[in-house]
Amino acid sequence: MLNIKKDLNQRKEMIVIICSLAWPSVVEQALQTTVQYVSSAMVGRLGAKASAAVGLTTTVNWLINSPAFAMGIGVLSYISLCIGAKKVEKAKIAAIQSIIITIILGIIMGIATLSISPFLPKWLGAAPEIQRNASLYFGIICLPMLFRVATIIFGAVLRSTGDTKTPMKVNLIMNITNIILNFILIYGNQTIFLGKLKIPVYGAGLGVVGSAIAAAISYTISGILMFLALYKNKIVSPKGKKIKLNLPIMKRCVNVGFPVTIERVTTCLGQVVFSSLVTRLGTLAFAAHSIALTAEEAFYIPGYGMQAAASTLAGNALGEKNEKKLQQVSVTMIAIAVAVMTITGTILFLFPDFMMSIFIKDPVVIKSGSSVLRIVAISEPMFGALIILEGIFNGVGDTKTPVFVSILSMWGVRILSTFLCVYKFKLGLKAVWLCMIADNIFRFTLLFIRFLSGAWKRNKLLRK
């Protein structure tokens, strides 16, 4: 009886810790999604062509962000493990390595993306009428690449120390800035009515280009603020230390992050190919596809918000060499994510028309997007568990198996089946989204089998 009470108390304490770490990340994800909602809605007012121009390079942006996210995972895994093992000095050295990684990645990715921006829309098979705007949009938002990378990697460093509130605050500032600048830069001069009061507002009337400039300025501000936050962090601040390479620690971070980089780059390339296949269905179908993807994002906010907490707590437990705690954290996080995303999935299933109408008024686009949202809503709980599983494996540095699974699933299930649906069987957007869901189901199944086997946990504990 006493053991049962003790286990219940431990479980309650763990849920409190999980919630305290997760809620700022959930809010942060919500803020990011909100600003994307607002931006998409503002651009959507310009019409389906403008929405398609902005949505065309969404998957390419996932691709170019993937090395930064992957290296952030490598640093987060190592620092959280060091903190769990009470090796604070090594954690600080790892934070210094994150600065070096940020500079190198930011410069390389900035040059690469600006070089391809004039040609990218044509490569993706975009209709001629949206190619120019799509190219300008992509080029402008890639100008501050160093700051985009800084936001991602330094945010991961802060989360690894248990500080999830600061990244949330930085994202709040970034998102407010983005929304205000979108309003000013996208539209021309307007008059706002507050009751009988008329307020004239200046507008640049830049359309899609204005949205890109707003995003670029916001990225720059967030990168600077995240860097300052890193220097003020009490646990891993590099203040007073030389920014120099520490080869053994850099190697540890890269060894975890590199497989994730391969996985993210390969799967994001798959997303780009997937997106180019959808463009073959026409501009209206692609607009419905890209807007539906944006609408769906709000409904997996809880999963991605809890993923960082799962990685941090799993890494801490590994550093403590506490197998029981590692298991409890993992199971509890998965259960919470599934429960929450069952609720969000139900909401999405019931109100897909409303979600689409936030972004565009075209009835054809709304009807097409709503039909695929209702399909994907059913898979949300499973997707929540998948997100947490990835977070747990990343937190303990077990990244090689998930890499293999993701690559196999993306190219062997999603791309192959979509290609057949579009080219061979001439099917529409619903079939394409069923291919996307099949990819997620396949990936979840393989990762869940690995989780149940316990090999990921035993192997890592034995090495520490």
Tab-separated table of C-alpha atoms in Angstrom:
chain	number	residue	atom	x	y	z
A	1	MET	CA	0.000	0.000	0.000
A	2	LEU	CA	2.819	2.378	0.918
A	3	ASN	CA	4.602	1.587	-2.343
A	4	ILE	CA	1.447	2.368	-4.310
A	5	LYS	CA	1.079	5.733	-2.554
A	6	LYS	CA	4.742	6.482	-3.147
A	7	ASP	CA	4.413	5.682	-6.849
A	8	LEU	CA	1.315	7.867	-7.108
A	9	ASN	CA	3.097	10.772	-5.424
A	10	GLN	CA	6.084	10.358	-7.700
A	11	ARG	CA	3.770	10.292	-10.700
A	12	LYS	CA	2.039	13.497	-9.535
A	13	GLU	CA	5.386	15.223	-8.998
A	14	MET	CA	6.496	14.142	-12.449
A	15	ILE	CA	3.327	15.495	-14.067
A	16	VAL	CA	3.876	18.828	-12.288
A	17	ILE	CA	7.482	18.968	-13.575
A	18	ILE	CA	6.394	18.015	-17.079
A	19	CYS	CA	3.684	20.669	-17.110
A	20	SER	CA	6.010	23.364	-15.741
A	21	LEU	CA	8.513	22.625	-18.499
A	22	ALA	CA	5.982	22.024	-21.258
A	23	TRP	CA	3.516	24.897	-20.907
A	24	PRO	CA	5.912	27.656	-22.046
A	25	SER	CA	6.881	25.526	-25.059
A	26	VAL	CA	3.201	24.912	-25.825
A	27	VAL	CA	2.549	28.658	-25.621
A	28	GLU	CA	5.597	29.284	-27.819
A	29	GLN	CA	4.310	26.854	-30.427
A	30	ALA	CA	0.895	28.494	-30.196
A	31	LEU	CA	2.436	31.920	-30.750
A	32	GLN	CA	4.363	30.711	-33.786
A	33	THR	CA	1.247	29.137	-35.226
A	34	THR	CA	-0.815	32.238	-34.466
A	35	VAL	CA	1.544	34.495	-36.377
A	36	GLN	CA	1.532	32.031	-39.281
A	37	TYR	CA	-2.257	32.025	-39.140
A	38	VAL	CA	-2.375	35.820	-39.167
A	39	SER	CA	0.207	36.097	-41.952
A	40	SER	CA	-1.563	33.460	-44.057
A	41	ALA	CA	-4.929	35.146	-43.469
A	42	MET	CA	-3.499	38.529	-44.450
A	43	VAL	CA	-1.921	37.135	-47.600
A	44	GLY	CA	-5.083	35.095	-48.244
A	45	ARG	CA	-7.004	38.359	-48.605
A	46	LEU	CA	-4.899	39.000	-51.712
A	47	GLY	CA	-6.264	35.824	-53.347
A	48	ALA	CA	-5.413	32.187	-54.087
A	49	LYS	CA	-2.376	33.079	-56.236
A	50	ALA	CA	-0.766	35.026	-53.393
A	51	SER	CA	-1.460	32.176	-50.954
A	52	ALA	CA	0.060	29.681	-53.377
A	53	ALA	CA	3.149	31.895	-53.861
A	54	VAL	CA	3.784	32.003	-50.105
A	55	GLY	CA	2.855	28.366	-49.507
A	56	LEU	CA	5.014	27.066	-52.369
A	57	THR	CA	8.297	27.324	-50.433
A	58	THR	CA	6.941	26.249	-47.037
A	59	THR	CA	8.445	22.778	-47.313
A	60	VAL	CA	11.742	24.238	-48.575
A	61	ASN	CA	11.870	26.392	-45.451
A	62	TRP	CA	11.431	23.239	-43.366
A	63	LEU	CA	14.375	21.824	-45.304
A	64	ILE	CA	16.715	24.760	-44.719
A	65	ASN	CA	15.766	24.947	-41.034
A	66	SER	CA	16.440	21.238	-40.549
A	67	PRO	CA	20.244	21.379	-40.015
A	68	ALA	CA	19.761	24.048	-37.333
A	69	PHE	CA	17.026	22.038	-35.585
A	70	ALA	CA	19.189	18.917	-35.773
A	71	MET	CA	22.270	20.600	-34.311
A	72	GLY	CA	20.025	22.116	-31.657
A	73	ILE	CA	18.942	18.585	-30.728
A	74	GLY	CA	22.579	17.487	-30.505
A	75	VAL	CA	23.455	20.356	-28.162
A	76	LEU	CA	20.255	19.919	-26.123
A	77	SER	CA	20.894	16.204	-25.661
A	78	TYR	CA	24.470	16.722	-24.479
A	79	ILE	CA	23.723	19.672	-22.162
A	80	SER	CA	20.688	18.024	-20.536
A	81	LEU	CA	22.760	14.887	-19.939
A	82	CYS	CA	25.571	16.987	-18.368
A	83	ILE	CA	23.114	18.802	-16.122
A	84	GLY	CA	21.609	15.496	-14.997
A	85	ALA	CA	25.140	14.251	-14.214
A	86	LYS	CA	26.038	17.573	-12.418
A	87	LYS	CA	28.752	18.416	-14.984
A	88	VAL	CA	27.959	22.110	-15.378
A	89	GLU	CA	31.356	23.154	-16.767
A	90	LYS	CA	30.984	20.758	-19.701
A	91	ALA	CA	27.502	22.139	-20.283
A	92	LYS	CA	28.980	25.651	-20.601
A	93	ILE	CA	31.578	24.452	-23.080
A	94	ALA	CA	28.787	22.841	-25.116
A	95	ALA	CA	26.971	26.198	-25.151
A	96	ILE	CA	30.116	27.775	-26.627
A	97	GLN	CA	30.148	25.096	-29.317
A	98	SER	CA	26.567	26.063	-30.133
A	99	ILE	CA	27.760	29.591	-30.963
A	100	ILE	CA	30.375	28.211	-33.370
A	101	ILE	CA	27.785	25.926	-34.985
A	102	THR	CA	25.384	28.869	-35.379
A	103	ILE	CA	27.938	31.057	-37.161
A	104	ILE	CA	29.039	28.315	-39.554
A	105	LEU	CA	25.515	27.109	-40.377
A	106	GLY	CA	24.103	30.626	-40.668
A	107	ILE	CA	26.683	31.725	-43.223
A	108	ILE	CA	26.587	28.526	-45.309
A	109	MET	CA	22.788	28.275	-45.387
A	110	GLY	CA	22.410	31.997	-46.096
A	111	ILE	CA	24.644	31.852	-49.171
A	112	ALA	CA	23.045	28.627	-50.424
A	113	THR	CA	19.431	29.785	-50.112
A	114	LEU	CA	20.001	33.190	-51.699
A	115	SER	CA	21.773	31.499	-54.601
A	116	ILE	CA	18.814	29.233	-55.440
A	117	SER	CA	15.968	31.691	-54.758
A	118	PRO	CA	15.644	32.935	-58.390
A	119	PHE	CA	15.247	29.381	-59.729
A	120	LEU	CA	13.391	27.573	-56.937
A	121	PRO	CA	9.736	28.204	-57.931
A	122	LYS	CA	10.348	26.872	-61.449
A	123	TRP	CA	12.135	23.808	-60.051
A	124	LEU	CA	9.100	23.134	-57.868
A	125	GLY	CA	6.807	23.229	-60.887
A	126	ALA	CA	4.931	26.395	-59.881
A	127	ALA	CA	2.572	28.048	-62.352
A	128	PRO	CA	4.225	30.976	-64.206
A	129	GLU	CA	1.884	33.539	-62.638
A	130	ILE	CA	3.184	32.879	-59.102
A	131	GLN	CA	6.880	32.255	-59.804
A	132	ARG	CA	8.119	35.835	-59.380
A	133	ASN	CA	6.344	36.469	-56.062
A	134	ALA	CA	7.372	33.061	-54.727
A	135	SER	CA	11.015	33.748	-55.604
A	136	LEU	CA	11.017	37.186	-53.979
A	137	TYR	CA	9.306	35.895	-50.854
A	138	PHE	CA	11.801	33.064	-50.392
A	139	GLY	CA	14.853	35.250	-51.047
A	140	ILE	CA	13.822	37.961	-48.592
A	141	ILE	CA	13.029	35.639	-45.683
A	142	CYS	CA	16.398	33.915	-46.207
A	143	LEU	CA	18.413	37.147	-45.942
A	144	PRO	CA	18.600	36.992	-42.116
A	145	MET	CA	19.586	33.297	-42.107
A	146	LEU	CA	22.210	33.765	-39.379
A	147	PHE	CA	19.524	35.115	-37.055
A	148	ARG	CA	17.090	32.326	-37.964
A	149	VAL	CA	19.705	29.724	-37.063
A	150	ALA	CA	20.527	31.595	-33.826
A	151	THR	CA	16.869	31.550	-32.782
A	152	ILE	CA	16.625	27.779	-33.266
A	153	ILE	CA	19.935	26.657	-31.750
A	154	PHE	CA	20.133	29.079	-28.816
A	155	GLY	CA	16.503	28.320	-28.043
A	156	ALA	CA	17.428	24.624	-27.805
A	157	VAL	CA	20.334	25.453	-25.470
A	158	LEU	CA	18.042	27.406	-23.148
A	159	ARG	CA	15.445	24.613	-23.106
A	160	SER	CA	18.125	22.061	-22.224
A	161	THR	CA	18.687	23.950	-18.956
A	162	GLY	CA	14.969	23.819	-18.130
A	163	ASP	CA	14.435	27.450	-19.181
A	164	THR	CA	11.458	27.223	-21.505
A	165	LYS	CA	10.011	30.620	-20.548
A	166	THR	CA	12.686	32.786	-22.183
A	167	PRO	CA	12.262	31.267	-25.675
A	168	MET	CA	8.524	31.761	-25.218
A	169	LYS	CA	9.004	35.469	-24.418
A	170	VAL	CA	11.367	35.982	-27.348
A	171	ASN	CA	8.862	34.357	-29.695
A	172	LEU	CA	6.096	36.560	-28.301
A	173	ILE	CA	8.114	39.668	-29.194
A	174	MET	CA	8.957	38.261	-32.626
A	175	ASN	CA	5.346	37.384	-33.387
A	176	ILE	CA	3.910	40.721	-32.288
A	177	THR	CA	6.504	42.465	-34.446
A	178	ASN	CA	5.619	40.264	-37.400
A	179	ILE	CA	1.888	40.872	-37.120
A	180	ILE	CA	2.274	44.674	-36.850
A	181	LEU	CA	4.691	44.828	-39.778
A	182	ASN	CA	2.467	42.533	-41.858
A	183	PHE	CA	-0.439	44.900	-41.359
A	184	ILE	CA	1.664	47.914	-42.393
A	185	LEU	CA	3.622	46.368	-45.257
A	186	ILE	CA	1.138	44.046	-47.019
A	187	TYR	CA	-1.747	46.453	-47.613
A	188	GLY	CA	-2.042	50.016	-48.871
A	189	ASN	CA	-3.427	52.965	-46.932
A	190	GLN	CA	-6.433	51.963	-44.837
A	191	THR	CA	-8.941	53.445	-42.448
A	192	ILE	CA	-9.648	51.667	-39.164
A	193	PHE	CA	-13.046	52.264	-37.590
A	194	LEU	CA	-13.323	52.208	-33.774
A	195	GLY	CA	-16.996	52.984	-33.272
A	196	LYS	CA	-17.444	56.381	-34.891
A	197	LEU	CA	-13.746	57.133	-34.729
A	198	LYS	CA	-11.852	56.906	-38.027
A	199	ILE	CA	-8.113	56.252	-37.846
A	200	PRO	CA	-6.140	56.527	-41.092
A	201	VAL	CA	-3.296	53.997	-41.249
A	202	TYR	CA	-0.372	54.208	-43.651
A	203	GLY	CA	0.303	51.075	-45.648
A	204	ALA	CA	3.151	50.271	-48.015
A	205	GLY	CA	0.966	48.057	-50.224
A	206	LEU	CA	3.782	45.603	-50.964
A	207	GLY	CA	1.631	42.449	-50.900
A	208	VAL	CA	3.584	39.188	-50.749
A	209	VAL	CA	6.893	41.077	-50.626
A	210	GLY	CA	5.650	43.045	-47.604
A	211	SER	CA	4.881	39.806	-45.778
A	212	ALA	CA	8.420	38.580	-46.499
A	213	ILE	CA	10.034	41.797	-45.219
A	214	ALA	CA	7.972	41.582	-42.019
A	215	ALA	CA	9.153	38.010	-41.437
A	216	ALA	CA	12.805	38.921	-42.133
A	217	ILE	CA	12.799	41.777	-39.628
A	218	SER	CA	11.119	39.566	-37.018
A	219	TYR	CA	13.720	36.808	-37.482
A	220	THR	CA	16.510	39.326	-36.974
A	221	ILE	CA	15.034	40.636	-33.741
A	222	SER	CA	14.431	37.135	-32.324
A	223	GLY	CA	17.968	35.992	-33.173
A	224	ILE	CA	19.510	38.935	-31.344
A	225	LEU	CA	17.270	38.482	-28.300
A	226	MET	CA	17.954	34.742	-28.089
A	227	PHE	CA	21.712	35.398	-28.184
A	228	LEU	CA	21.408	37.911	-25.334
A	229	ALA	CA	19.306	35.421	-23.358
A	230	LEU	CA	22.002	32.770	-23.764
A	231	TYR	CA	24.603	35.110	-22.285
A	232	LYS	CA	22.357	35.868	-19.310
A	233	ASN	CA	21.543	32.226	-18.529
A	234	LYS	CA	23.012	31.330	-15.114
A	235	ILE	CA	23.795	27.701	-15.961
A	236	VAL	CA	25.410	27.789	-19.412
A	237	SER	CA	26.320	31.445	-20.020
A	238	PRO	CA	29.601	31.662	-21.989
A	239	LYS	CA	30.257	35.110	-20.531
A	240	GLY	CA	33.947	35.567	-19.681
A	241	LYS	CA	34.993	32.498	-21.680
A	242	LYS	CA	36.732	32.323	-25.037
A	243	ILE	CA	34.693	31.270	-28.029
A	244	LYS	CA	36.906	28.390	-29.140
A	245	LEU	CA	36.476	24.895	-30.493
A	246	ASN	CA	36.462	21.999	-28.041
A	247	LEU	CA	36.831	19.030	-30.352
A	248	PRO	CA	35.647	16.196	-28.007
A	249	ILE	CA	32.475	18.034	-26.941
A	250	MET	CA	31.781	19.349	-30.430
A	251	LYS	CA	32.147	15.783	-31.688
A	252	ARG	CA	29.619	14.515	-29.096
A	253	CYS	CA	27.085	17.163	-30.092
A	254	VAL	CA	27.610	16.543	-33.807
A	255	ASN	CA	27.429	12.755	-33.391
A	256	VAL	CA	23.900	13.170	-32.051
A	257	GLY	CA	22.908	16.018	-34.342
A	258	PHE	CA	24.379	14.731	-37.612
A	259	PRO	CA	22.068	11.697	-37.988
A	260	VAL	CA	19.129	13.996	-37.236
A	261	THR	CA	20.453	16.395	-39.897
A	262	ILE	CA	20.530	13.580	-42.437
A	263	GLU	CA	17.026	12.523	-41.414
A	264	ARG	CA	15.579	16.041	-41.522
A	265	VAL	CA	17.274	17.012	-44.766
A	266	THR	CA	16.225	13.760	-46.445
A	267	THR	CA	12.653	13.904	-45.197
A	268	CYS	CA	12.376	17.631	-45.952
A	269	LEU	CA	13.637	16.953	-49.461
A	270	GLY	CA	10.846	14.421	-49.539
A	271	GLN	CA	8.468	17.182	-48.435
A	272	VAL	CA	9.729	19.365	-51.297
A	273	VAL	CA	9.179	16.537	-53.797
A	274	PHE	CA	5.790	15.850	-52.201
A	275	SER	CA	4.903	19.536	-52.556
A	276	SER	CA	6.007	19.595	-56.194
A	277	LEU	CA	3.767	16.569	-56.868
A	278	VAL	CA	0.806	18.436	-55.348
A	279	THR	CA	1.452	21.442	-57.632
A	280	ARG	CA	0.555	19.143	-60.533
A	281	LEU	CA	-3.025	19.192	-59.262
A	282	GLY	CA	-3.339	22.908	-60.121
A	283	THR	CA	-3.097	26.276	-58.341
A	284	LEU	CA	-6.433	26.002	-56.510
A	285	ALA	CA	-5.676	22.493	-55.244
A	286	PHE	CA	-2.216	23.585	-54.124
A	287	ALA	CA	-3.664	26.622	-52.351
A	288	ALA	CA	-6.099	24.321	-50.515
A	289	HIS	CA	-3.218	21.974	-49.656
A	290	SER	CA	-0.896	24.675	-48.275
A	291	ILE	CA	-3.659	26.424	-46.322
A	292	ALA	CA	-4.873	23.111	-44.872
A	293	LEU	CA	-1.305	22.377	-43.707
A	294	THR	CA	-1.241	25.760	-41.986
A	295	ALA	CA	-4.667	25.182	-40.414
A	296	GLU	CA	-3.624	21.768	-39.110
A	297	GLU	CA	-0.561	23.184	-37.324
A	298	ALA	CA	-2.639	24.580	-34.474
A	299	PHE	CA	-3.859	21.120	-33.599
A	300	TYR	CA	-0.490	19.526	-32.976
A	301	ILE	CA	0.836	22.452	-30.926
A	302	PRO	CA	0.540	20.430	-27.665
A	303	GLY	CA	2.635	17.586	-29.092
A	304	TYR	CA	5.486	19.769	-30.314
A	305	GLY	CA	5.236	21.912	-27.206
A	306	MET	CA	5.808	18.842	-25.030
A	307	GLN	CA	8.528	17.415	-27.262
A	308	ALA	CA	11.228	19.741	-25.899
A	309	ALA	CA	10.246	18.839	-22.328
A	310	ALA	CA	10.410	15.129	-23.235
A	311	SER	CA	13.919	15.553	-24.653
A	312	THR	CA	15.169	17.538	-21.649
A	313	LEU	CA	13.719	15.210	-18.995
A	314	ALA	CA	14.843	12.065	-20.834
A	315	GLY	CA	18.364	13.497	-21.100
A	316	ASN	CA	18.387	14.424	-17.393
A	317	ALA	CA	17.256	10.920	-16.392
A	318	LEU	CA	19.944	9.380	-18.584
A	319	GLY	CA	22.570	11.635	-16.986
A	320	GLU	CA	21.384	10.464	-13.555
A	321	LYS	CA	21.535	6.816	-14.765
A	322	ASN	CA	17.969	6.418	-13.470
A	323	GLU	CA	16.244	3.834	-15.682
A	324	LYS	CA	12.992	3.872	-13.715
A	325	LYS	CA	12.694	7.653	-14.016
A	326	LEU	CA	13.471	7.484	-17.726
A	327	GLN	CA	10.678	4.952	-18.253
A	328	GLN	CA	8.187	6.917	-16.147
A	329	VAL	CA	8.935	10.176	-17.958
A	330	SER	CA	8.537	8.501	-21.341
A	331	VAL	CA	5.247	6.744	-20.633
A	332	THR	CA	3.732	9.771	-18.894
A	333	MET	CA	4.650	12.140	-21.730
A	334	ILE	CA	3.200	9.824	-24.366
A	335	ALA	CA	-0.051	9.395	-22.411
A	336	ILE	CA	-0.503	13.145	-21.924
A	337	ALA	CA	0.200	13.893	-25.601
A	338	VAL	CA	-2.273	11.272	-26.823
A	339	ALA	CA	-4.998	12.517	-24.457
A	340	VAL	CA	-4.568	16.165	-25.406
A	341	MET	CA	-4.319	15.548	-29.127
A	342	THR	CA	-7.421	13.382	-29.053
A	343	ILE	CA	-9.253	16.500	-27.945
A	344	THR	CA	-7.623	18.760	-30.552
A	345	GLY	CA	-8.230	16.161	-33.262
A	346	THR	CA	-11.919	16.042	-32.378
A	347	ILE	CA	-12.173	19.841	-32.653
A	348	LEU	CA	-10.459	19.793	-36.051
A	349	PHE	CA	-12.817	17.044	-37.258
A	350	LEU	CA	-15.891	19.036	-36.222
A	351	PHE	CA	-14.880	22.481	-37.538
A	352	PRO	CA	-12.667	22.151	-40.658
A	353	ASP	CA	-14.711	24.668	-42.699
A	354	PHE	CA	-14.241	27.334	-40.059
A	355	MET	CA	-10.474	26.711	-39.934
A	356	MET	CA	-10.127	27.083	-43.717
A	357	SER	CA	-12.322	30.199	-43.822
A	358	ILE	CA	-9.889	31.995	-41.496
A	359	PHE	CA	-7.342	32.109	-44.302
A	360	ILE	CA	-9.286	32.421	-47.538
A	361	LYS	CA	-12.796	33.141	-48.786
A	362	ASP	CA	-12.672	31.131	-52.008
A	363	PRO	CA	-15.442	28.470	-51.572
A	364	VAL	CA	-13.685	25.927	-53.816
A	365	VAL	CA	-10.461	26.141	-51.784
A	366	ILE	CA	-12.399	25.985	-48.495
A	367	LYS	CA	-14.349	22.888	-49.544
A	368	SER	CA	-11.257	21.060	-50.797
A	369	GLY	CA	-9.163	21.936	-47.724
A	370	SER	CA	-11.946	21.028	-45.295
A	371	SER	CA	-12.296	17.529	-46.726
A	372	VAL	CA	-8.621	16.701	-46.147
A	373	LEU	CA	-8.580	18.280	-42.680
A	374	ARG	CA	-11.408	16.003	-41.585
A	375	ILE	CA	-9.398	12.999	-42.810
A	376	VAL	CA	-6.191	13.984	-41.027
A	377	ALA	CA	-8.002	14.820	-37.774
A	378	ILE	CA	-8.531	11.105	-37.104
A	379	SER	CA	-4.770	10.491	-36.985
A	380	GLU	CA	-3.909	13.340	-34.561
A	381	PRO	CA	-3.627	11.194	-31.361
A	382	MET	CA	-1.222	8.808	-33.073
A	383	PHE	CA	0.772	11.766	-34.400
A	384	GLY	CA	1.028	13.150	-30.860
A	385	ALA	CA	2.599	9.904	-29.654
A	386	LEU	CA	4.977	9.949	-32.629
A	387	ILE	CA	6.169	13.474	-31.774
A	388	ILE	CA	6.915	12.500	-28.164
A	389	LEU	CA	8.720	9.315	-29.187
A	390	GLU	CA	11.004	11.389	-31.400
A	391	GLY	CA	11.629	13.785	-28.506
A	392	ILE	CA	12.537	10.951	-26.122
A	393	PHE	CA	14.933	9.308	-28.578
A	394	ASN	CA	16.539	12.684	-29.359
A	395	GLY	CA	16.933	13.489	-25.658
A	396	VAL	CA	18.910	10.315	-24.958
A	397	GLY	CA	20.932	10.648	-28.163
A	398	ASP	CA	19.384	7.591	-29.834
A	399	THR	CA	18.956	9.106	-33.281
A	400	LYS	CA	20.202	6.531	-35.783
A	401	THR	CA	17.168	4.225	-35.807
A	402	PRO	CA	14.622	7.091	-36.100
A	403	VAL	CA	16.701	8.414	-39.022
A	404	PHE	CA	16.411	5.129	-40.897
A	405	VAL	CA	12.697	4.879	-40.122
A	406	SER	CA	11.953	8.447	-41.275
A	407	ILE	CA	13.846	8.101	-44.549
A	408	LEU	CA	12.241	4.737	-45.337
A	409	SER	CA	8.775	6.027	-44.474
A	410	MET	CA	9.028	9.336	-46.356
A	411	TRP	CA	10.410	7.945	-49.603
A	412	GLY	CA	9.080	4.397	-49.503
A	413	VAL	CA	5.551	5.250	-48.363
A	414	ARG	CA	4.658	8.930	-48.875
A	415	ILE	CA	6.533	9.851	-52.059
A	416	LEU	CA	6.028	6.545	-53.878
A	417	SER	CA	2.314	6.335	-53.087
A	418	THR	CA	1.732	10.026	-53.926
A	419	PHE	CA	3.535	9.656	-57.242
A	420	LEU	CA	1.310	6.696	-58.126
A	421	CYS	CA	-1.855	8.537	-57.041
A	422	VAL	CA	-1.052	11.682	-59.047
A	423	TYR	CA	0.563	10.263	-62.191
A	424	LYS	CA	-0.707	6.705	-62.481
A	425	PHE	CA	-4.236	6.829	-61.081
A	426	LYS	CA	-4.941	10.586	-61.617
A	427	LEU	CA	-6.424	10.962	-58.124
A	428	GLY	CA	-7.013	14.235	-56.288
A	429	LEU	CA	-6.025	15.977	-53.059
A	430	LYS	CA	-7.798	13.531	-50.725
A	431	ALA	CA	-5.690	10.645	-52.002
A	432	VAL	CA	-2.525	12.714	-51.543
A	433	TRP	CA	-3.381	13.402	-47.908
A	434	LEU	CA	-4.141	9.725	-47.302
A	435	CYS	CA	-0.603	9.017	-48.522
A	436	MET	CA	0.704	11.553	-45.995
A	437	ILE	CA	-1.250	9.913	-43.163
A	438	ALA	CA	-0.005	6.458	-44.210
A	439	ASP	CA	3.557	7.771	-43.874
A	440	ASN	CA	2.891	8.929	-40.284
A	441	ILE	CA	1.216	5.645	-39.322
A	442	PHE	CA	4.112	3.596	-40.699
A	443	ARG	CA	6.696	5.755	-38.896
A	444	PHE	CA	4.819	5.645	-35.595
A	445	THR	CA	4.447	1.853	-35.774
A	446	LEU	CA	8.171	1.222	-36.235
A	447	LEU	CA	9.228	3.731	-33.552
A	448	PHE	CA	6.685	2.366	-31.086
A	449	ILE	CA	7.976	-1.167	-31.618
A	450	ARG	CA	11.495	0.085	-30.838
A	451	PHE	CA	10.218	1.898	-27.748
A	452	LEU	CA	8.534	-1.250	-26.436
A	453	SER	CA	11.695	-3.291	-27.023
A	454	GLY	CA	13.617	-1.077	-24.557
A	455	ALA	CA	16.845	-1.416	-26.580
A	456	TRP	CA	17.157	2.381	-26.974
A	457	LYS	CA	17.127	2.726	-23.171
A	458	ARG	CA	19.374	-0.155	-22.127
A	459	ASN	CA	22.095	0.562	-24.646
A	460	LYS	CA	22.420	4.204	-23.609
A	461	LEU	CA	22.393	3.456	-19.864
A	462	LEU	CA	25.140	0.892	-20.259
A	463	ARG	CA	27.393	3.369	-22.063
A	464	LYS	CA	27.249	6.134	-19.461
